[in-house]
mmCIF file of C-alpha atoms and ligand atoms in Angstrom:
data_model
loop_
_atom_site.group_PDB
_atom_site.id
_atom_site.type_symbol
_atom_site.label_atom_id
_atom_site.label_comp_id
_atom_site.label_asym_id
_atom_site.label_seq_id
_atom_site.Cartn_x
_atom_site.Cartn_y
_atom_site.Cartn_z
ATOM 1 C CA UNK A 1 119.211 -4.710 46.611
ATOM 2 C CA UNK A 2 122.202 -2.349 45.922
ATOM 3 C CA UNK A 3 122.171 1.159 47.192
ATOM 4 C CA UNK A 4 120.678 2.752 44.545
ATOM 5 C CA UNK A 5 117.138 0.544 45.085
ATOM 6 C CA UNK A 6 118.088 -1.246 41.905
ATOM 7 C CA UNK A 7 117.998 -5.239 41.988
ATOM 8 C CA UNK A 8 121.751 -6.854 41.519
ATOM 9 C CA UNK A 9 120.153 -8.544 38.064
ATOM 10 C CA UNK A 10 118.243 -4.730 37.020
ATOM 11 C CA UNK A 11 121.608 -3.565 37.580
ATOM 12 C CA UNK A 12 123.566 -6.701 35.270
ATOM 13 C CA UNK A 13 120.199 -6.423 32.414
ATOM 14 C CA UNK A 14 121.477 -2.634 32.128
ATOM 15 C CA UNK A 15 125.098 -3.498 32.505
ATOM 16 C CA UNK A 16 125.186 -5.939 29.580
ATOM 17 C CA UNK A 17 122.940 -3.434 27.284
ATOM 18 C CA UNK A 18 125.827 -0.830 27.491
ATOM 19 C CA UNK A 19 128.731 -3.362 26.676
ATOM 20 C CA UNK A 20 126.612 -4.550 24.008
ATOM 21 C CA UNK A 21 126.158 -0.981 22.880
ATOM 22 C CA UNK A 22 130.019 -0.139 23.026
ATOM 23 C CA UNK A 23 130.319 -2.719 20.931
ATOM 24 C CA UNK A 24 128.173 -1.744 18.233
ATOM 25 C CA UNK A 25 129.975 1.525 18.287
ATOM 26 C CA UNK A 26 133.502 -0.220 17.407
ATOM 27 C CA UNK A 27 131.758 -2.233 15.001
ATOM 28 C CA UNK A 28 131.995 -5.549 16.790
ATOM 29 C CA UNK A 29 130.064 -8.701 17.852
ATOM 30 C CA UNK A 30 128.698 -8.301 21.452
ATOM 31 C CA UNK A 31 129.008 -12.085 21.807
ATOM 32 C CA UNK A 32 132.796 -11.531 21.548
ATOM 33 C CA UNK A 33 133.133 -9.737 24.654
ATOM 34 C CA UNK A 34 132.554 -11.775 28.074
ATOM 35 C CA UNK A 35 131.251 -9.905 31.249
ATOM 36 C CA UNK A 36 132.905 -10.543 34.478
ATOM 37 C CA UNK A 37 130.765 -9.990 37.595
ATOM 38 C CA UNK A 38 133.866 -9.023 40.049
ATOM 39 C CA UNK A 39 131.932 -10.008 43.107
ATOM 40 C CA UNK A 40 135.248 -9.223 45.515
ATOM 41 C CA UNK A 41 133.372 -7.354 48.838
ATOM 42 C CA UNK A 42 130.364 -8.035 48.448
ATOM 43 C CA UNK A 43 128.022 -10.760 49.134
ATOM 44 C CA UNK A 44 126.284 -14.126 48.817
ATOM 45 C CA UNK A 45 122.988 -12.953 48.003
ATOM 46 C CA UNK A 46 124.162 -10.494 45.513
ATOM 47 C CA UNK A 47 126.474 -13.181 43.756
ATOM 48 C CA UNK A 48 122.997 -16.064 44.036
ATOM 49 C CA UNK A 49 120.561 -13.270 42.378
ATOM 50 C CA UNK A 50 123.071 -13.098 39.848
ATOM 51 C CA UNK A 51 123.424 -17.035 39.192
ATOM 52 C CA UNK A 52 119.805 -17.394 39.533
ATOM 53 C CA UNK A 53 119.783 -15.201 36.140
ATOM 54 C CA UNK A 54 122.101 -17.074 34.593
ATOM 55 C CA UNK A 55 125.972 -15.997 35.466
ATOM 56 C CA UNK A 56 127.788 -18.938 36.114
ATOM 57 C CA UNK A 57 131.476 -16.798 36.380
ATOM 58 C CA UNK A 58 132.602 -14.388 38.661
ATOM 59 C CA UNK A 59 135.921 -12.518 39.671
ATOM 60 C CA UNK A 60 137.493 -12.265 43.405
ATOM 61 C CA UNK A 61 140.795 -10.681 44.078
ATOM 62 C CA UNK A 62 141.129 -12.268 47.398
ATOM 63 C CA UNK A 63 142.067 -15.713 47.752
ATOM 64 C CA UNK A 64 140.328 -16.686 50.981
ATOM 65 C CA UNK A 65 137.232 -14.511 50.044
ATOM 66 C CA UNK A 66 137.091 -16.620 47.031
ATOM 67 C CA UNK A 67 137.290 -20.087 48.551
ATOM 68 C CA UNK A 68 135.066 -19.150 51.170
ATOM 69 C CA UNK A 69 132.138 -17.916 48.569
ATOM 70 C CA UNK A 70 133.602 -20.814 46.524
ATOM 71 C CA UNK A 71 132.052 -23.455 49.574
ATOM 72 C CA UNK A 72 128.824 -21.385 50.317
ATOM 73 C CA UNK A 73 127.646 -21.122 46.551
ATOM 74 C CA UNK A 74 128.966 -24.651 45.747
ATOM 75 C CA UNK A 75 128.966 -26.256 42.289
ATOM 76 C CA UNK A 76 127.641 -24.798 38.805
ATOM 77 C CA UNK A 77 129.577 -21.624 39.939
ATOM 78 C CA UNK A 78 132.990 -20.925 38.417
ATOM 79 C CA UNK A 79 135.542 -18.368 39.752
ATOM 80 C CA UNK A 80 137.976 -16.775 38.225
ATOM 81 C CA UNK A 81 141.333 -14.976 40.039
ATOM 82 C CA UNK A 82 141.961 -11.604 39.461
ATOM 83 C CA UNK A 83 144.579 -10.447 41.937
ATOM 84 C CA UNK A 84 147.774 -10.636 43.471
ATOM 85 C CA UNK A 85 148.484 -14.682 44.092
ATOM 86 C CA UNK A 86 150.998 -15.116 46.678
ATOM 87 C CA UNK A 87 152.964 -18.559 46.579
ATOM 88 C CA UNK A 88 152.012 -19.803 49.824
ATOM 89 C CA UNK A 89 148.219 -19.188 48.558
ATOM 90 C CA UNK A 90 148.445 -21.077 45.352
ATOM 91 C CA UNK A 91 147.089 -24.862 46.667
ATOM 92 C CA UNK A 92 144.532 -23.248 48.069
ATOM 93 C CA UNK A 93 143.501 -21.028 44.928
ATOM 94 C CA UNK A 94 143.920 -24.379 42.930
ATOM 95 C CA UNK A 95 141.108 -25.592 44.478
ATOM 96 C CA UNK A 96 138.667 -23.033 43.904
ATOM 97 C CA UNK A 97 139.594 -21.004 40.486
ATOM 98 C CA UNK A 98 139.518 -22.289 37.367
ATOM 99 C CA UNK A 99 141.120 -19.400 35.118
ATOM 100 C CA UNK A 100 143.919 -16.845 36.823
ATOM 101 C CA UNK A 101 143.858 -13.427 35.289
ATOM 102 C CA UNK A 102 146.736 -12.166 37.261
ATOM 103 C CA UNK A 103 149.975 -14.446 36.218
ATOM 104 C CA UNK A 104 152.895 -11.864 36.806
ATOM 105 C CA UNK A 105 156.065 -14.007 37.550
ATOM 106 C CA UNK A 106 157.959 -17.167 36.315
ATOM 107 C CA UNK A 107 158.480 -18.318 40.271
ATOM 108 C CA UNK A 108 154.064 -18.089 40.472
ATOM 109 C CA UNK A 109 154.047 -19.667 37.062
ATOM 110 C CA UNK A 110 157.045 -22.758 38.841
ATOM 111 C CA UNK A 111 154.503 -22.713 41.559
ATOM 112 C CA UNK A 112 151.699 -23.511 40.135
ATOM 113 C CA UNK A 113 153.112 -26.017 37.634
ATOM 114 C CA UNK A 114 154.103 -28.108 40.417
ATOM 115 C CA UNK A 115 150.637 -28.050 42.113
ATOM 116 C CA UNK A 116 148.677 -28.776 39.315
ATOM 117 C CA UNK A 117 151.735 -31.826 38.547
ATOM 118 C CA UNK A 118 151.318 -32.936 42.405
ATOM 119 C CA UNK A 119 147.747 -32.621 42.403
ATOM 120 C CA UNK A 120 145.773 -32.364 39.220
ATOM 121 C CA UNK A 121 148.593 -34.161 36.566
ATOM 122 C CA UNK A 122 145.527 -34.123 33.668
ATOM 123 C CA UNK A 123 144.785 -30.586 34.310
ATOM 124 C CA UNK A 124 145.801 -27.044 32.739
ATOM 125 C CA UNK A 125 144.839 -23.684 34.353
ATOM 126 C CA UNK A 126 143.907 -20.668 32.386
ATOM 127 C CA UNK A 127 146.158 -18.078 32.664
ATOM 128 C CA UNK A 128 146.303 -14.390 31.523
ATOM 129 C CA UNK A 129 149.428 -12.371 31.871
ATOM 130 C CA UNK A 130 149.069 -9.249 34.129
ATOM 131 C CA UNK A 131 150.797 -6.613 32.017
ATOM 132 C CA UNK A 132 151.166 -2.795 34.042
ATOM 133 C CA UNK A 133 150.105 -0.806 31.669
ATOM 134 C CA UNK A 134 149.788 2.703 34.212
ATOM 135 C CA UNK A 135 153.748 2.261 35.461
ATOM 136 C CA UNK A 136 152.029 2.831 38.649
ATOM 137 C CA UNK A 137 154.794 1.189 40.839
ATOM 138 C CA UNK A 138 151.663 0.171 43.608
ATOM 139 C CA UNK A 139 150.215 -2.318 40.350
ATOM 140 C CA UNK A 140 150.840 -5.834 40.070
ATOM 141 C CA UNK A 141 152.080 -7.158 36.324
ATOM 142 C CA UNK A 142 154.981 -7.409 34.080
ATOM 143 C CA UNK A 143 156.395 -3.939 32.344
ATOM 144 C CA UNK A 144 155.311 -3.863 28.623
ATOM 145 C CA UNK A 145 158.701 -4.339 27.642
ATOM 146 C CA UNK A 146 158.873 -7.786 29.029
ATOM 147 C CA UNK A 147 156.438 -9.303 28.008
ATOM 148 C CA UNK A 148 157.932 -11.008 24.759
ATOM 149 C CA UNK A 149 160.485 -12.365 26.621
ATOM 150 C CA UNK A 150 158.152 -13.826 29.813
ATOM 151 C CA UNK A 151 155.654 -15.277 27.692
ATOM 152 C CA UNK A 152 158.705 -17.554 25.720
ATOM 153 C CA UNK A 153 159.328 -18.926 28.958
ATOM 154 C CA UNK A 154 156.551 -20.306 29.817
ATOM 155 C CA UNK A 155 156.042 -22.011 27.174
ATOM 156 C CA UNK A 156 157.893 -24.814 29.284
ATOM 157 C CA UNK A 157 155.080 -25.141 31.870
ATOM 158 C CA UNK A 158 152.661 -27.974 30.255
ATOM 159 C CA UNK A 159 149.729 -27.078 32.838
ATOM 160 C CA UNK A 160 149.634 -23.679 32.260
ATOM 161 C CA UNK A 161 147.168 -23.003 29.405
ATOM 162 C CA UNK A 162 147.917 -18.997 28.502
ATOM 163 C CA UNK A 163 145.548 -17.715 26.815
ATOM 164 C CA UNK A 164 146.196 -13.989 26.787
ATOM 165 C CA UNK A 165 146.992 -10.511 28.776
ATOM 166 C CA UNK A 166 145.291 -8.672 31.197
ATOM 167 C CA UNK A 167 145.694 -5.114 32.721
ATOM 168 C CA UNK A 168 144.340 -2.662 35.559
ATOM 169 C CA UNK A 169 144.415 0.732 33.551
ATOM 170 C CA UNK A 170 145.162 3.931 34.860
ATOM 171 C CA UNK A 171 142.587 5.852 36.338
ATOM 172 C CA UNK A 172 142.808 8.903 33.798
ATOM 173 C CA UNK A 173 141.044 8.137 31.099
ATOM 174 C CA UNK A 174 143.473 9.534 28.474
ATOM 175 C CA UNK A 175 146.224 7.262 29.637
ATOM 176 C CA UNK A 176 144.135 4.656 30.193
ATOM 177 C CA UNK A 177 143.558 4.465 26.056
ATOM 178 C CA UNK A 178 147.110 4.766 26.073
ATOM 179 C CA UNK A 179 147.581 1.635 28.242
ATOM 180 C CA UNK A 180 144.476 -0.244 26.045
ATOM 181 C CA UNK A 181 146.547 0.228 22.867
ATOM 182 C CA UNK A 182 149.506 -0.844 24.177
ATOM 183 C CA UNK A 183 148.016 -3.971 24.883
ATOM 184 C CA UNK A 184 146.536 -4.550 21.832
ATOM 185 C CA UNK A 185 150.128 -4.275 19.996
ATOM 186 C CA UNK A 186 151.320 -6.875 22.508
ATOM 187 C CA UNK A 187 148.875 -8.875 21.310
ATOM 188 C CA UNK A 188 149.994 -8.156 17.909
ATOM 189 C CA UNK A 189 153.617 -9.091 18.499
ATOM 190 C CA UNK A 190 152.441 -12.203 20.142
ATOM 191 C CA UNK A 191 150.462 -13.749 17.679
ATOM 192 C CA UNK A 192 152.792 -12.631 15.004
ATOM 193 C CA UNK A 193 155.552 -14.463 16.570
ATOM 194 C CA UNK A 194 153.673 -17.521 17.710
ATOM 195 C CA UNK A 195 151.086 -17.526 14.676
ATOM 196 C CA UNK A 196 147.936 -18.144 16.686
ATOM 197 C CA UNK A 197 146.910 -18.083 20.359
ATOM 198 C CA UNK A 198 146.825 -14.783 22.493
ATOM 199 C CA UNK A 199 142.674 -14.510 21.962
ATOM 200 C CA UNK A 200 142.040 -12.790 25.554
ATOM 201 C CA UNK A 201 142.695 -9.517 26.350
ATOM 202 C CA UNK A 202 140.951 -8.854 29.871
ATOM 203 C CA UNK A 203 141.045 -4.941 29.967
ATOM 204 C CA UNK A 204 138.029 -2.306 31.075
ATOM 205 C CA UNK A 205 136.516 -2.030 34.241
ATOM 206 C CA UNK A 206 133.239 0.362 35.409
ATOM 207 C CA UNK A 207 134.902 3.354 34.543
ATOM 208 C CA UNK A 208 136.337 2.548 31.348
ATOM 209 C CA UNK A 209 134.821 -0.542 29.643
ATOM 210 C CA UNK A 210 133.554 1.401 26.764
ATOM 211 C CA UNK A 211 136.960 2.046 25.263
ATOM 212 C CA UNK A 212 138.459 -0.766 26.508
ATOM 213 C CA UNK A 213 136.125 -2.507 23.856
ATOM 214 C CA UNK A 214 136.957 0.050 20.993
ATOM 215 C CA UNK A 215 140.129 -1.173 21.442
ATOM 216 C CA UNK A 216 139.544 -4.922 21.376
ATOM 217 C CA UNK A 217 139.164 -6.018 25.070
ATOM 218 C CA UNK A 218 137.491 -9.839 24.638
ATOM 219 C CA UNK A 219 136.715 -9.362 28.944
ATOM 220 C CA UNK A 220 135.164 -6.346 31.129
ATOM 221 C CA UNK A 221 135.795 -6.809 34.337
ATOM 222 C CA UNK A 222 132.614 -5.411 36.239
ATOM 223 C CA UNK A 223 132.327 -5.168 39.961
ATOM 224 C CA UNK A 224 130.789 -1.824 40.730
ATOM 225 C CA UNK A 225 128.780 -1.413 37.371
ATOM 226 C CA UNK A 226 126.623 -3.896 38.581
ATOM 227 C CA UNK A 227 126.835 -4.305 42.979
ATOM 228 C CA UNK A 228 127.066 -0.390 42.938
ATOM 229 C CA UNK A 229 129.176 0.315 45.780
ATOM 230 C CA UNK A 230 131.620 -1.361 47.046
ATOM 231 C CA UNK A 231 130.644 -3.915 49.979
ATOM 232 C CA UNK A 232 131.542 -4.959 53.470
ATOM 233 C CA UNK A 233 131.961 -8.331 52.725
ATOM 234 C CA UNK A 234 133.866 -10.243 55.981
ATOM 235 C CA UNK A 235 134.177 -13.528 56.273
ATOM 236 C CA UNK A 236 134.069 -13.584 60.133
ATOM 237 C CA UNK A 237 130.655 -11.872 59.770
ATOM 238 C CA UNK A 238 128.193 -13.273 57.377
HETATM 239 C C1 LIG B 301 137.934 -4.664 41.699
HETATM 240 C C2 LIG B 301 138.516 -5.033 40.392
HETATM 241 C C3 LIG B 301 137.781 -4.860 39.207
HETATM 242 C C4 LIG B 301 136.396 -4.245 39.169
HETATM 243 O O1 LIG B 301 136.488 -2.856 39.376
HETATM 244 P P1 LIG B 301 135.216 -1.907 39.248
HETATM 245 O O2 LIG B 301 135.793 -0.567 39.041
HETATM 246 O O3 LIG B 301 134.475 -2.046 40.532
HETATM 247 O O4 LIG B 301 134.418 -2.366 38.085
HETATM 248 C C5 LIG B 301 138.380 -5.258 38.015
HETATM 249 N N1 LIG B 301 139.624 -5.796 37.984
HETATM 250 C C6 LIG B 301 140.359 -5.982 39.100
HETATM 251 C C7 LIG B 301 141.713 -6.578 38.985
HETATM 252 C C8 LIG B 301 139.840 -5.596 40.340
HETATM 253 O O5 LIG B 301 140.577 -5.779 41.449
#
């Protein structure tokens, strides 16, 4: 049970009934935006209650957390990374995620190529781009403005699969719309110069989901939406 005396999957049925609502309001197909449990704090249970209704995907920012969930919850569950991946992290985040929201530098991107060549030589990883859209100088992700250029580069990395941008928006919700467009004309640019590709753009959160989807986000990121507030979650304790 979350906090409020709702059930985790109350909390999800409710969840999913508002992004499908925001996305009648901008006119689109609710099957064409995904929901991403962010599970990052809190725990086991919550995440099983969830599977047990039929999630099979969730978010974690934290590489150990991740791995550590990965091994309790076992197969049939899929994780996806959504923060900060340090270098000397990336063999162990190979084992565990199979999509990375949060690419944000050509030496992660040389990193991660030569796992994935070392380790898993048939494989390709999902990647988004992590694009600051806030110029908050505490976010991860590339400035807008070099985007164009980043994404041409990797281009050489045959294991990375990219497969479009994500962002962390700024808090106020004016800018944030600012940040959402802004993302959507990088998408723009990129499929005009590469004539296809570029489908995902990971963008909204709890507080601003709905306009995240008038704007053409394909992936709401949802970790307090549905496990209310945010957990304890410790390794060293549960
Ligand atoms: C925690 C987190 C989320 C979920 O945030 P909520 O406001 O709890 O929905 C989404 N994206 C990233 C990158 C996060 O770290």
């Amino acid at each position: 049970m979350s906090e409020d005396g709702l059930s985790v999957s109350l909390r999800y049925a409710a969840v999913s009934e508002a992004v499908a609502e925001a996305c009648r309001e901008a006119e689109r197909d609710p099957s064409s935006v995904r929901i991403l449990p962010v599970s990052k704090t809190h725990p086991e249970e919550m995440i099983r209650e969830l599977v047990a209704i039929g999630c099979t995907r969730f978010g974690e920012n934290r590489v150990q957390e991740m791995a550590v969930k990965a091994g309790r919850l076992g197969a049939g569950v899929s994780w996806t990374l959504i923060g900060h991946l340090q270098r000397n992290k990336v063999a162990a985040a190979c084992a565990v995620m199979s999509e990375l929201q949060s690419l944000d530098s050509l030496e992660l991107a040389r990193v991660l190529e030569h796992e994935y060549e070392t380790t898993r030589p048939d494989q390709r990883l999902p990647v988004l781009v992590e694009v600051n859209t806030s110029g908050e100088p505490t976010k991860n992700g590339l400035a807008p403005g070099a985007v164009m250029d980043f994404t041409r580069g990797l281009a050489t990395f045959s294991h990375l699969d990219p497969r479009g941008l994500m962002t962390v928006a700024d808090p106020d919700p004016a800018r944030a719309d600012v940040g959402f467009a802004m993302m959507a004309g990088l998408q723009r640019q990129l499929r005009d110069r590469d004539g296809q590709g570029w489908d995902e753009l990971s963008m909204g959160m709890s507080g601003d989901f709905r306009s995240a989807i008038a704007q053409g986000s394909t992936c709401v990121r949802l970790g307090t939406a549905i496990f209310s507030q945010r957990g304890t979650w410790d390794p060293g304790l549960r």
